[in-house]
Amino acid sequence: MFKFLNIQTFKPMNTPSIQNELAACLPLFNALGDPHRQTILLLLAKHGQLNVNRITELMPLSRPAVSHHLKLMKQADIVRVAQVGNERFYRIKTPADGGDTCPISRLAALVTSLQAHFPTQLETLK
């Protein structure tokens, strides 16, 4: 059973590190708020790297729509692009690509901080 937050009695904890980590994850959360971009992320996770034409073959979207979603994912720093001849191949950005700026690293840091600050609350969600 979930316990809901009582707004009248809620007093936020002073957790600037968690607030900073949440802020750093916002581009990731915003970009992945769209189901099509979630699907693209899963396709890239499964196949490693894909070009726009191959993603279009695997999804019910037009090529311009796939390109638009990839552009937003690139702006959110979720994907990397590699030019091979005339084609551009997209893959998920990894910690090896950017250390602390990698969305996966940011998300891992956020989860670690949440576990440290709220161990009892998170344990009840399991």
mmCIF file with all atom_site columns, N, CA and C in Angstrom, residues 28 30-51 54-61 65-66 69-70 73 78-79 90-92:
data_model
loop_
_atom_site.group_PDB
_atom_site.id
_atom_site.type_symbol
_atom_site.label_atom_id
_atom_site.label_alt_id
_atom_site.label_comp_id
_atom_site.label_asym_id
_atom_site.label_entity_id
_atom_site.label_seq_id
_atom_site.pdbx_PDB_ins_code
_atom_site.Cartn_x
_atom_site.Cartn_y
_atom_site.Cartn_z
_atom_site.occupancy
_atom_site.B_iso_or_equiv
_atom_site.pdbx_formal_charge
_atom_site.auth_seq_id
_atom_site.auth_comp_id
_atom_site.auth_asym_id
_atom_site.auth_atom_id
_atom_site.pdbx_PDB_model_num
ATOM 1   N N  . LEU A 1 28 ? 17.651 13.835 -19.725 1.00 0.00 ? 28 LEU A N  1
ATOM 2   C CA . LEU A 1 28 ? 17.401 12.415 -19.979 1.00 0.00 ? 28 LEU A CA 1
ATOM 3   C C  . LEU A 1 28 ? 15.931 12.081 -19.765 1.00 0.00 ? 28 LEU A C  1
ATOM 4   N N  . ASN A 1 30 ? 13.343 14.126 -19.780 1.00 0.00 ? 30 ASN A N  1
ATOM 5   C CA . ASN A 1 30 ? 12.525 14.807 -20.791 1.00 0.00 ? 30 ASN A CA 1
ATOM 6   C C  . ASN A 1 30 ? 12.594 14.091 -22.142 1.00 0.00 ? 30 ASN A C  1
ATOM 7   N N  . ALA A 1 31 ? 13.794 13.730 -22.538 1.00 0.00 ? 31 ALA A N  1
ATOM 8   C CA . ALA A 1 31 ? 13.955 13.074 -23.839 1.00 0.00 ? 31 ALA A CA 1
ATOM 9   C C  . ALA A 1 31 ? 13.286 11.702 -23.857 1.00 0.00 ? 31 ALA A C  1
ATOM 10  N N  . LEU A 1 32 ? 13.357 10.984 -22.766 1.00 0.00 ? 32 LEU A N  1
ATOM 11  C CA . LEU A 1 32 ? 12.796 9.636  -22.740 1.00 0.00 ? 32 LEU A CA 1
ATOM 12  C C  . LEU A 1 32 ? 11.339 9.616  -22.295 1.00 0.00 ? 32 LEU A C  1
ATOM 13  N N  . GLY A 1 33 ? 10.741 10.790 -22.176 1.00 0.00 ? 33 GLY A N  1
ATOM 14  C CA . GLY A 1 33 ? 9.326  10.862 -21.855 1.00 0.00 ? 33 GLY A CA 1
ATOM 15  C C  . GLY A 1 33 ? 8.442  10.490 -23.043 1.00 0.00 ? 33 GLY A C  1
ATOM 16  N N  . ASP A 1 34 ? 9.033  10.371 -24.206 1.00 0.00 ? 34 ASP A N  1
ATOM 17  C CA . ASP A 1 34 ? 8.285  10.027 -25.410 1.00 0.00 ? 34 ASP A CA 1
ATOM 18  C C  . ASP A 1 34 ? 8.452  8.537  -25.707 1.00 0.00 ? 34 ASP A C  1
ATOM 19  N N  . PRO A 1 35 ? 7.363  7.800  -25.925 1.00 0.00 ? 35 PRO A N  1
ATOM 20  C CA . PRO A 1 35 ? 7.456  6.355  -26.190 1.00 0.00 ? 35 PRO A CA 1
ATOM 21  C C  . PRO A 1 35 ? 8.287  6.001  -27.430 1.00 0.00 ? 35 PRO A C  1
ATOM 22  N N  . HIS A 1 36 ? 8.274  6.861  -28.453 1.00 0.00 ? 36 HIS A N  1
ATOM 23  C CA . HIS A 1 36 ? 9.069  6.571  -29.645 1.00 0.00 ? 36 HIS A CA 1
ATOM 24  C C  . HIS A 1 36 ? 10.559 6.637  -29.328 1.00 0.00 ? 36 HIS A C  1
ATOM 25  N N  . ARG A 1 37 ? 10.955 7.609  -28.520 1.00 0.00 ? 37 ARG A N  1
ATOM 26  C CA . ARG A 1 37 ? 12.367 7.711  -28.148 1.00 0.00 ? 37 ARG A CA 1
ATOM 27  C C  . ARG A 1 37 ? 12.766 6.569  -27.219 1.00 0.00 ? 37 ARG A C  1
ATOM 28  N N  . GLN A 1 38 ? 11.855 6.111  -26.392 1.00 0.00 ? 38 GLN A N  1
ATOM 29  C CA . GLN A 1 38 ? 12.130 4.935  -25.560 1.00 0.00 ? 38 GLN A CA 1
ATOM 30  C C  . GLN A 1 38 ? 12.391 3.723  -26.446 1.00 0.00 ? 38 GLN A C  1
ATOM 31  N N  . THR A 1 39 ? 11.576 3.569  -27.490 1.00 0.00 ? 39 THR A N  1
ATOM 32  C CA . THR A 1 39 ? 11.751 2.449  -28.414 1.00 0.00 ? 39 THR A CA 1
ATOM 33  C C  . THR A 1 39 ? 13.081 2.553  -29.150 1.00 0.00 ? 39 THR A C  1
ATOM 34  N N  . ILE A 1 40 ? 13.428 3.754  -29.584 1.00 0.00 ? 40 ILE A N  1
ATOM 35  C CA . ILE A 1 40 ? 14.719 3.954  -30.260 1.00 0.00 ? 40 ILE A CA 1
ATOM 36  C C  . ILE A 1 40 ? 15.857 3.584  -29.316 1.00 0.00 ? 40 ILE A C  1
ATOM 37  N N  . LEU A 1 41 ? 15.764 4.002  -28.067 1.00 0.00 ? 41 LEU A N  1
ATOM 38  C CA . LEU A 1 41 ? 16.802 3.662  -27.087 1.00 0.00 ? 41 LEU A CA 1
ATOM 39  C C  . LEU A 1 41 ? 16.931 2.146  -26.949 1.00 0.00 ? 41 LEU A C  1
ATOM 40  N N  . LEU A 1 42 ? 15.807 1.456  -26.863 1.00 0.00 ? 42 LEU A N  1
ATOM 41  C CA . LEU A 1 42 ? 15.836 -0.003 -26.736 1.00 0.00 ? 42 LEU A CA 1
ATOM 42  C C  . LEU A 1 42 ? 16.404 -0.668 -27.990 1.00 0.00 ? 42 LEU A C  1
ATOM 43  N N  . LEU A 1 43 ? 16.075 -0.126 -29.164 1.00 0.00 ? 43 LEU A N  1
ATOM 44  C CA . LEU A 1 43 ? 16.647 -0.664 -30.400 1.00 0.00 ? 43 LEU A CA 1
ATOM 45  C C  . LEU A 1 43 ? 18.164 -0.487 -30.435 1.00 0.00 ? 43 LEU A C  1
ATOM 46  N N  . LEU A 1 44 ? 18.619 0.683  -30.011 1.00 0.00 ? 44 LEU A N  1
ATOM 47  C CA . LEU A 1 44 ? 20.064 0.919  -29.982 1.00 0.00 ? 44 LEU A CA 1
ATOM 48  C C  . LEU A 1 44 ? 20.744 0.028  -28.945 1.00 0.00 ? 44 LEU A C  1
ATOM 49  N N  . ALA A 1 45 ? 20.077 -0.191 -27.827 1.00 0.00 ? 45 ALA A N  1
ATOM 50  C CA . ALA A 1 45 ? 20.641 -1.080 -26.806 1.00 0.00 ? 45 ALA A CA 1
ATOM 51  C C  . ALA A 1 45 ? 20.752 -2.509 -27.341 1.00 0.00 ? 45 ALA A C  1
ATOM 52  N N  . LYS A 1 46 ? 19.775 -2.927 -28.123 1.00 0.00 ? 46 LYS A N  1
ATOM 53  C CA . LYS A 1 46 ? 19.763 -4.289 -28.664 1.00 0.00 ? 46 LYS A CA 1
ATOM 54  C C  . LYS A 1 46 ? 20.773 -4.473 -29.794 1.00 0.00 ? 46 LYS A C  1
ATOM 55  N N  . HIS A 1 47 ? 20.840 -3.484 -30.697 1.00 0.00 ? 47 HIS A N  1
ATOM 56  C CA . HIS A 1 47 ? 21.639 -3.640 -31.915 1.00 0.00 ? 47 HIS A CA 1
ATOM 57  C C  . HIS A 1 47 ? 23.013 -2.963 -31.850 1.00 0.00 ? 47 HIS A C  1
ATOM 58  N N  . GLY A 1 48 ? 23.267 -2.186 -30.834 1.00 0.00 ? 48 GLY A N  1
ATOM 59  C CA . GLY A 1 48 ? 24.560 -1.499 -30.734 1.00 0.00 ? 48 GLY A CA 1
ATOM 60  C C  . GLY A 1 48 ? 24.544 -0.162 -31.441 1.00 0.00 ? 48 GLY A C  1
ATOM 61  N N  . GLN A 1 49 ? 24.538 -0.186 -32.761 1.00 0.00 ? 49 GLN A N  1
ATOM 62  C CA . GLN A 1 49 ? 24.431 1.061  -33.512 1.00 0.00 ? 49 GLN A CA 1
ATOM 63  C C  . GLN A 1 49 ? 23.584 0.822  -34.743 1.00 0.00 ? 49 GLN A C  1
ATOM 64  N N  . LEU A 1 50 ? 22.828 1.858  -35.109 1.00 0.00 ? 50 LEU A N  1
ATOM 65  C CA . LEU A 1 50 ? 21.935 1.776  -36.260 1.00 0.00 ? 50 LEU A CA 1
ATOM 66  C C  . LEU A 1 50 ? 21.918 3.110  -36.985 1.00 0.00 ? 50 LEU A C  1
ATOM 67  N N  . ASN A 1 51 ? 21.638 3.055  -38.290 1.00 0.00 ? 51 ASN A N  1
ATOM 68  C CA . ASN A 1 51 ? 21.434 4.298  -39.021 1.00 0.00 ? 51 ASN A CA 1
ATOM 69  C C  . ASN A 1 51 ? 19.935 4.592  -39.083 1.00 0.00 ? 51 ASN A C  1
ATOM 70  N N  . ARG A 1 54 ? 17.667 2.066  -40.989 1.00 0.00 ? 54 ARG A N  1
ATOM 71  C CA . ARG A 1 54 ? 17.404 0.799  -40.286 1.00 0.00 ? 54 ARG A CA 1
ATOM 72  C C  . ARG A 1 54 ? 16.406 1.012  -39.146 1.00 0.00 ? 54 ARG A C  1
ATOM 73  N N  . ILE A 1 55 ? 16.532 2.101  -38.421 1.00 0.00 ? 55 ILE A N  1
ATOM 74  C CA . ILE A 1 55 ? 15.569 2.393  -37.341 1.00 0.00 ? 55 ILE A CA 1
ATOM 75  C C  . ILE A 1 55 ? 14.174 2.561  -37.937 1.00 0.00 ? 55 ILE A C  1
ATOM 76  N N  . THR A 1 56 ? 14.089 3.252  -39.086 1.00 0.00 ? 56 THR A N  1
ATOM 77  C CA . THR A 1 56 ? 12.800 3.452  -39.748 1.00 0.00 ? 56 THR A CA 1
ATOM 78  C C  . THR A 1 56 ? 12.176 2.116  -40.151 1.00 0.00 ? 56 THR A C  1
ATOM 79  N N  . GLU A 1 57 ? 13.007 1.169  -40.579 1.00 0.00 ? 57 GLU A N  1
ATOM 80  C CA . GLU A 1 57 ? 12.500 -0.163 -40.934 1.00 0.00 ? 57 GLU A CA 1
ATOM 81  C C  . GLU A 1 57 ? 11.929 -0.897 -39.720 1.00 0.00 ? 57 GLU A C  1
ATOM 82  N N  . LEU A 1 58 ? 12.471 -0.612 -38.547 1.00 0.00 ? 58 LEU A N  1
ATOM 83  C CA . LEU A 1 58 ? 12.082 -1.322 -37.330 1.00 0.00 ? 58 LEU A CA 1
ATOM 84  C C  . LEU A 1 58 ? 10.950 -0.644 -36.566 1.00 0.00 ? 58 LEU A C  1
ATOM 85  N N  . MET A 1 59 ? 10.531 0.546  -37.020 1.00 0.00 ? 59 MET A N  1
ATOM 86  C CA . MET A 1 59 ? 9.503  1.308  -36.315 1.00 0.00 ? 59 MET A CA 1
ATOM 87  C C  . MET A 1 59 ? 8.430  1.798  -37.282 1.00 0.00 ? 59 MET A C  1
ATOM 88  N N  . PRO A 1 60 ? 7.239  2.054  -36.756 1.00 0.00 ? 60 PRO A N  1
ATOM 89  C CA . PRO A 1 60 ? 6.176  2.589  -37.616 1.00 0.00 ? 60 PRO A CA 1
ATOM 90  C C  . PRO A 1 60 ? 6.231  4.114  -37.716 1.00 0.00 ? 60 PRO A C  1
ATOM 91  N N  . LEU A 1 61 ? 7.410  4.646  -38.017 1.00 0.00 ? 61 LEU A N  1
ATOM 92  C CA . LEU A 1 61 ? 7.596  6.094  -38.137 1.00 0.00 ? 61 LEU A CA 1
ATOM 93  C C  . LEU A 1 61 ? 8.265  6.410  -39.461 1.00 0.00 ? 61 LEU A C  1
ATOM 94  N N  . ALA A 1 65 ? 10.573 11.653 -39.060 1.00 0.00 ? 65 ALA A N  1
ATOM 95  C CA . ALA A 1 65 ? 10.192 11.553 -37.643 1.00 0.00 ? 65 ALA A CA 1
ATOM 96  C C  . ALA A 1 65 ? 11.304 10.889 -36.841 1.00 0.00 ? 65 ALA A C  1
ATOM 97  N N  . VAL A 1 66 ? 11.888 9.826  -37.372 1.00 0.00 ? 66 VAL A N  1
ATOM 98  C CA . VAL A 1 66 ? 12.999 9.156  -36.679 1.00 0.00 ? 66 VAL A CA 1
ATOM 99  C C  . VAL A 1 66 ? 14.174 10.124 -36.542 1.00 0.00 ? 66 VAL A C  1
ATOM 100 N N  . HIS A 1 69 ? 13.496 12.542 -33.724 1.00 0.00 ? 69 HIS A N  1
ATOM 101 C CA . HIS A 1 69 ? 13.679 11.939 -32.394 1.00 0.00 ? 69 HIS A CA 1
ATOM 102 C C  . HIS A 1 69 ? 15.161 11.752 -32.077 1.00 0.00 ? 69 HIS A C  1
ATOM 103 N N  . LEU A 1 70 ? 15.934 11.331 -33.058 1.00 0.00 ? 70 LEU A N  1
ATOM 104 C CA . LEU A 1 70 ? 17.373 11.162 -32.840 1.00 0.00 ? 70 LEU A CA 1
ATOM 105 C C  . LEU A 1 70 ? 18.047 12.503 -32.557 1.00 0.00 ? 70 LEU A C  1
ATOM 106 N N  . MET A 1 73 ? 17.392 13.292 -28.993 1.00 0.00 ? 73 MET A N  1
ATOM 107 C CA . MET A 1 73 ? 18.204 12.418 -28.140 1.00 0.00 ? 73 MET A CA 1
ATOM 108 C C  . MET A 1 73 ? 19.675 12.849 -28.161 1.00 0.00 ? 73 MET A C  1
ATOM 109 N N  . ILE A 1 78 ? 22.171 11.713 -25.137 1.00 0.00 ? 78 ILE A N  1
ATOM 110 C CA . ILE A 1 78 ? 21.891 10.293 -24.915 1.00 0.00 ? 78 ILE A CA 1
ATOM 111 C C  . ILE A 1 78 ? 22.579 9.430  -25.960 1.00 0.00 ? 78 ILE A C  1
ATOM 112 N N  . VAL A 1 79 ? 22.692 9.957  -27.180 1.00 0.00 ? 79 VAL A N  1
ATOM 113 C CA . VAL A 1 79 ? 23.292 9.175  -28.260 1.00 0.00 ? 79 VAL A CA 1
ATOM 114 C C  . VAL A 1 79 ? 24.524 9.864  -28.817 1.00 0.00 ? 79 VAL A C  1
ATOM 115 N N  . TYR A 1 90 ? 24.026 5.813  -35.186 1.00 0.00 ? 90 TYR A N  1
ATOM 116 C CA . TYR A 1 90 ? 23.720 6.268  -33.836 1.00 0.00 ? 90 TYR A CA 1
ATOM 117 C C  . TYR A 1 90 ? 23.902 5.120  -32.862 1.00 0.00 ? 90 TYR A C  1
ATOM 118 N N  . ARG A 1 91 ? 24.418 5.454  -31.680 1.00 0.00 ? 91 ARG A N  1
ATOM 119 C CA . ARG A 1 91 ? 24.555 4.487  -30.595 1.00 0.00 ? 91 ARG A CA 1
ATOM 120 C C  . ARG A 1 91 ? 24.376 5.217  -29.277 1.00 0.00 ? 91 ARG A C  1
ATOM 121 N N  . ILE A 1 92 ? 24.097 4.457  -28.243 1.00 0.00 ? 92 ILE A N  1
ATOM 122 C CA . ILE A 1 92 ? 23.908 5.045  -26.911 1.00 0.00 ? 92 ILE A CA 1
ATOM 123 C C  . ILE A 1 92 ? 25.252 5.517  -26.381 1.00 0.00 ? 92 ILE A C  1
#
